[in-house]
Amino acid sequence: MGWWGDWPHAEETAMNIGQAAAATGVTAKRIRYYEQIGLIEPAGRTDAGYRHFGERDLHTLRFIQSARRLGFSMPKISNLLALWRDQNRSSADVKRLAKEHVAELEQKIAELQSMVDTLKHLSHKCSGDARPDCPIIAGFEGDPS
Amino acid sequence: MGWWGDWPHAEETAMNIGQAAAATGVTAKRIRYYEQIGLIEPAGRTDAGYRHFGERDLHTLRFIQSARRLGFSMPKISNLLALWRDQNRSSADVKRLAKEHVAELEQKIAELQSMVDTLKHLSHKCSGDARPDCPIIAGFEGDPS
DNA sequence: CTTGACCTTCCCATAATGGGAGGGTTTACC
DNA sequence: GGTAAACCCTCCCATTATGGGAAGGTCAAG
């Protein structure tokens, strides 16, 4: 258990899940999901069973949302969160994760770009009129290997 | 039912699903799946219930495999197959589908590229040493909107 | 004290596969 | 003819990261 695990401080804010969603851009559904898969710690509950979120929780959710928008998967975000909370992290570790992710993104881009190139090449040779002859569709008949 | 629906011709080849898979690069699992979702017509069966595939079926599977490798989704491939089999298609229709798909691919590429750019920008400012300070992780704390 | 806007959990659905169990078939070989 | 390996079959479950919706409890305003 980390030093940050149980803060005796009273939370300044206490939002319910809907307010937290509005404040962070993470839908209520997603917040519950993140809790379920253990990405975030279980939120506190009111007597009635409602979750409540403090500044700290909102901060975490915003962090997740940011990472999400940069295309990080849940497992990767989990790693990033661990580093984020680790006072003794080295920036080298963070940079390495980021670089690995960039490499994956660029690989994906290359694949997509290759598809685009092939399709544009085929399209270029297609008359695009009322006749049925079409190099695009003909190109699909070749060896798919 | 189209003119091509029921061919009285005897099939020259009669492969079972494993051979068809090896011949087309489409795994047996995927062939069954394509049949199940109605992308391809149900394969003929032997008395024992084994599927068998003729040249025509292999041709179709190769077509699907090619389209798949160009990133087309199942519904789109379904459209492409319909055009492929339509003797009265216009190449304009094919070209339009291809162009729409290219547009989607390029949109996806742009999103991924934007992620890459942001991450590279942040990474560039990260010392990547033993110190914990890291603009990458700090960048995740900002407004995720 | 009712009504509507919340919240809760639970189950289902998505896209396009892969994995595997449980059970029949075919093939090759002795 | 029998046996074992290599097929095939049909189900069911898992994946990723969410959304939708039902059934039911709760809170706030009027």
XYZ file of C-alpha atoms (C1' of nucleotides) in Angstrom:
350
model
C 0.000 0.000 0.000
C 1.468 3.329 -1.107
C 1.668 6.432 1.032
C -1.013 7.959 -1.146
C -3.367 5.061 -0.657
C -5.485 6.274 2.219
C -5.678 9.959 2.632
C -7.285 11.088 5.834
C -8.059 14.416 4.185
C -11.676 15.287 3.715
C -12.337 15.589 -0.025
C -13.128 19.124 -1.014
C -15.468 17.989 -3.723
C -17.876 15.091 -3.721
C -19.470 14.500 -7.065
C -21.695 11.669 -8.057
C -20.919 9.701 -11.175
C -22.921 11.898 -13.511
C -21.155 15.027 -12.363
C -17.785 13.315 -12.555
C -18.592 12.230 -16.096
C -19.519 15.776 -17.074
C -16.392 17.116 -15.414
C -13.978 14.733 -17.112
C -15.508 13.708 -20.405
C -15.512 10.070 -19.325
C -19.016 8.637 -19.503
C -20.547 7.088 -16.402
C -20.574 3.743 -18.175
C -16.883 3.970 -18.810
C -16.103 5.022 -15.253
C -17.888 1.948 -13.918
C -16.078 -0.186 -16.465
C -12.688 1.198 -15.497
C -13.481 0.436 -11.896
C -14.604 -3.051 -12.792
C -11.438 -3.968 -14.647
C -9.326 -2.531 -11.870
C -7.950 0.382 -13.853
C -9.062 2.737 -11.114
C -9.591 2.067 -7.450
C -13.199 1.436 -6.432
C -14.889 4.756 -5.800
C -16.210 5.611 -2.371
C -19.892 5.063 -1.761
C -22.628 6.952 0.010
C -24.888 5.105 2.423
C -27.300 4.582 -0.417
C -24.616 2.971 -2.534
C -23.942 5.906 -4.841
C -20.348 6.330 -5.930
C -18.722 9.623 -5.070
C -15.658 11.169 -6.599
C -13.189 13.678 -5.226
C -10.654 15.916 -6.950
C -8.139 13.121 -6.909
C -10.500 10.782 -8.730
C -11.350 13.427 -11.281
C -7.676 13.995 -11.851
C -7.175 10.322 -12.525
C -10.124 10.186 -14.888
C -8.822 13.145 -16.833
C -5.451 11.453 -17.072
C -7.079 8.333 -18.444
C -9.127 10.344 -20.885
C -6.033 12.086 -22.188
C -4.150 8.833 -22.634
C -7.197 7.326 -24.301
C -7.313 10.110 -26.842
C -3.719 9.350 -27.715
C -4.677 5.801 -28.565
C -3.259 3.970 -25.562
C -4.968 0.685 -24.739
C -6.238 -0.097 -21.252
C -3.212 -2.214 -20.275
C -0.894 0.536 -21.411
C -2.878 3.151 -19.568
C -2.572 0.981 -16.512
C 1.204 1.114 -16.901
C 1.123 4.848 -17.419
C -1.004 5.317 -14.323
C 1.452 3.306 -12.288
C 4.297 5.493 -13.487
C 2.233 8.597 -12.923
C 1.709 7.671 -9.304
C 5.271 6.531 -8.808
C 7.287 9.349 -7.366
C 10.436 7.408 -8.086
C 9.744 6.802 -11.747
C 12.354 7.638 -14.276
C 11.289 9.743 -17.201
C 13.187 7.245 -19.334
C 10.539 4.638 -18.538
C 7.753 6.961 -19.572
C 9.572 7.912 -22.723
C 10.138 4.291 -23.595
C 6.429 3.499 -23.277
C 5.602 6.497 -25.400
C 8.086 5.515 -28.062
C 6.803 1.974 -28.188
C 3.324 3.286 -28.612
C 4.396 5.666 -31.354
C 6.043 2.755 -33.127
C 2.798 0.787 -33.005
C 0.802 3.733 -34.245
C 3.219 4.270 -37.088
C 3.055 0.621 -38.000
C -0.692 0.846 -38.162
C -0.454 4.009 -40.224
C 1.887 2.277 -42.637
C -0.551 -0.590 -43.077
C -3.440 1.751 -43.715
C -1.357 3.866 -46.054
C -0.419 0.786 -48.004
C -4.106 -0.001 -48.446
C -4.788 3.544 -49.554
C -1.954 3.440 -52.064
C -3.141 0.186 -53.568
C -6.711 1.392 -53.817
C -5.763 4.716 -55.318
C -3.596 2.960 -57.843
C -6.481 0.724 -58.854
C -8.984 3.571 -58.790
C -6.810 5.636 -61.030
C -7.151 3.053 -63.747
C -10.916 2.751 -63.375
C -12.955 4.697 -65.886
C -15.773 5.181 -63.394
C -18.501 5.242 -65.988
C -21.469 3.053 -66.864
C -19.395 0.187 -68.217
C -18.881 -2.828 -65.947
C -15.155 -3.260 -66.598
C -13.294 -2.203 -63.501
C -9.665 -2.758 -62.587
C -10.521 -2.328 -58.931
C -12.786 -5.318 -58.766
C -10.573 -7.188 -61.201
C -7.678 -6.561 -58.860
C -9.539 -8.428 -56.147
C -9.498 -11.584 -58.207
C -5.772 -12.003 -58.160
C -3.628 -13.871 -55.720
C -4.537 -12.517 -52.297
C -1.284 -13.664 -50.727
C -32.362 -16.017 -57.846
C -29.680 -14.940 -60.337
C -28.696 -16.814 -63.462
C -25.528 -17.857 -61.695
C -27.372 -19.322 -58.731
C -27.585 -22.944 -59.659
C -25.059 -24.200 -62.088
C -25.731 -27.659 -63.379
C -22.027 -28.000 -64.186
C -20.095 -30.609 -62.334
C -17.365 -28.902 -60.300
C -13.928 -29.727 -61.569
C -12.439 -29.514 -58.109
C -13.910 -30.590 -54.817
C -11.875 -29.542 -51.853
C -12.755 -29.898 -48.251
C -12.540 -26.893 -45.989
C -8.925 -27.436 -45.000
C -7.780 -27.611 -48.583
C -9.867 -24.590 -49.484
C -8.286 -22.720 -46.615
C -4.798 -23.639 -47.766
C -5.659 -22.666 -51.324
C -7.074 -19.248 -50.492
C -5.410 -18.091 -47.304
C -8.772 -17.894 -45.567
C -8.773 -20.038 -42.448
C -11.398 -22.738 -42.041
C -12.792 -20.845 -39.079
C -13.271 -17.781 -41.165
C -14.857 -19.675 -44.039
C -17.464 -21.094 -41.670
C -17.999 -17.659 -40.212
C -18.483 -16.079 -43.630
C -21.028 -18.729 -44.432
C -22.770 -18.190 -41.131
C -23.196 -14.444 -41.584
C -24.387 -14.958 -45.139
C -21.394 -13.367 -46.830
C -20.992 -16.485 -48.937
C -23.571 -19.031 -49.980
C -23.680 -22.178 -47.855
C -21.137 -24.627 -49.183
C -22.236 -27.948 -50.565
C -21.999 -30.927 -48.243
C -20.914 -34.514 -48.586
C -23.111 -37.259 -47.224
C -21.141 -37.118 -44.021
C -21.779 -33.410 -43.666
C -18.371 -32.178 -44.802
C -18.402 -28.941 -46.759
C -16.908 -29.075 -50.230
C -15.684 -26.223 -52.342
C -15.331 -25.856 -56.095
C -13.308 -23.432 -58.206
C -16.087 -20.896 -58.022
C -16.073 -20.979 -54.229
C -12.309 -20.638 -54.118
C -12.541 -17.680 -56.453
C -15.001 -16.007 -54.137
C -12.866 -16.695 -51.096
C -9.825 -15.220 -52.802
C -11.863 -12.160 -53.670
C -12.914 -11.763 -50.064
C -9.367 -12.240 -48.872
C -8.119 -9.549 -51.227
C -10.780 -7.091 -50.120
C -10.077 -7.958 -46.510
C -6.433 -7.141 -46.928
C -7.425 -3.749 -48.215
C -9.306 -3.073 -45.014
C -12.867 -3.465 -46.215
C -15.370 -4.447 -43.546
C -17.705 -7.386 -43.968
C -20.710 -5.250 -44.992
C -18.604 -3.461 -47.564
C -17.236 -6.716 -48.882
C -20.799 -7.875 -49.193
C -21.488 -4.864 -51.409
C -18.361 -5.491 -53.416
C -19.307 -9.116 -53.930
C -22.713 -8.087 -55.185
C -21.114 -5.738 -57.694
C -18.598 -8.366 -58.645
C -21.340 -10.799 -59.519
C -23.449 -8.176 -61.237
C -22.756 -8.256 -64.945
C -24.624 -4.987 -65.301
C -22.649 -3.086 -62.678
C -21.195 0.244 -63.589
C -17.550 0.770 -62.795
C -18.649 4.129 -61.355
C -20.361 2.267 -58.504
C -17.242 0.285 -57.749
C -15.111 3.370 -57.924
C -17.428 5.216 -55.568
C -17.222 2.445 -52.968
C -13.463 2.433 -53.288
C -13.245 6.174 -52.897
C -15.477 6.158 -49.842
C -13.288 3.515 -48.315
C -10.141 5.446 -49.113
C -11.677 8.469 -47.422
C -12.354 6.447 -44.285
C -8.860 5.028 -44.287
C -7.379 8.472 -44.692
C -9.494 9.795 -41.867
C -8.221 7.032 -39.643
C -4.668 7.735 -40.735
C -5.116 11.403 -39.902
C -6.336 10.538 -36.397
C -3.429 8.217 -35.791
C -0.988 10.720 -37.218
C -2.338 13.367 -34.904
C -1.679 11.070 -31.960
C 1.823 10.410 -33.199
C 2.516 14.104 -33.631
C 1.326 14.925 -30.137
C 3.344 12.120 -28.600
C 6.465 12.975 -30.511
C 6.121 16.571 -29.487
C 5.852 15.581 -25.845
C 8.616 13.001 -26.131
C 10.923 15.517 -27.656
C 10.764 17.567 -24.488
C 11.325 14.582 -22.207
C 14.846 14.159 -20.948
C 14.459 10.393 -20.755
C 16.825 9.961 -17.849
C 16.530 8.811 -14.259
C 14.669 11.893 -13.062
C 10.918 11.586 -12.614
C 9.977 14.871 -14.289
C 8.365 14.072 -17.598
C 6.420 16.358 -19.915
C 4.720 13.349 -21.457
C 3.024 12.263 -18.300
C 2.511 15.879 -17.284
C 0.773 16.447 -20.589
C -1.797 13.832 -19.623
C -2.884 15.883 -16.666
C -4.220 18.735 -18.707
C -7.705 19.279 -20.021
C -8.538 16.146 -22.001
C -11.265 17.870 -24.019
C -45.914 12.812 -1.590
C -45.501 12.442 -6.234
C -42.726 12.954 -10.266
C -38.717 13.060 -12.758
C -33.973 12.755 -12.881
C -30.700 10.460 -10.934
C -28.215 6.185 -9.373
C -27.454 0.921 -8.928
C -26.526 -3.843 -10.951
C -26.988 -7.186 -14.560
C -27.380 -8.804 -19.128
C -26.903 -8.283 -24.101
C -24.631 -6.523 -28.375
C -20.938 -4.922 -31.180
C -16.585 -6.902 -35.342
C -14.081 -10.421 -36.804
C -11.922 -13.636 -35.514
C -9.252 -17.568 -32.428
C -9.355 -21.407 -29.125
C -11.007 -25.490 -27.604
C -14.272 -29.278 -26.154
C -16.824 -33.207 -27.524
C -17.770 -36.180 -31.041
C -18.097 -38.165 -36.004
C -15.154 -39.344 -40.535
C -11.681 -40.396 -43.562
C -7.252 -42.105 -44.642
C -3.230 -44.521 -44.416
C -1.033 -48.274 -42.903
C -0.215 -52.740 -40.705
C -10.254 -55.653 -40.836
C -8.800 -52.706 -37.411
C -6.496 -48.772 -35.442
C -4.524 -44.230 -35.023
C -3.724 -39.823 -36.922
C -5.566 -36.215 -39.139
C -9.535 -34.390 -40.594
C -14.223 -32.524 -40.155
C -18.529 -31.066 -37.598
C -21.216 -28.009 -34.255
C -21.331 -25.448 -30.037
C -19.586 -22.281 -26.607
C -16.434 -18.895 -24.769
C -12.998 -15.001 -25.105
C -11.294 -10.975 -27.093
C -11.658 -4.722 -26.841
C -13.806 -0.959 -25.064
C -17.807 0.591 -25.125
C -23.170 1.508 -25.553
C -28.027 0.217 -24.698
C -31.492 -0.991 -21.896
C -34.268 -3.280 -18.144
C -35.572 -3.560 -13.361
C -35.416 -1.322 -9.330
C -33.683 1.963 -5.483
C -32.839 7.215 -4.302
C -32.865 12.052 -4.200
C -34.633 16.811 -5.036
C -38.120 19.985 -6.307
C -42.628 21.256 -6.193
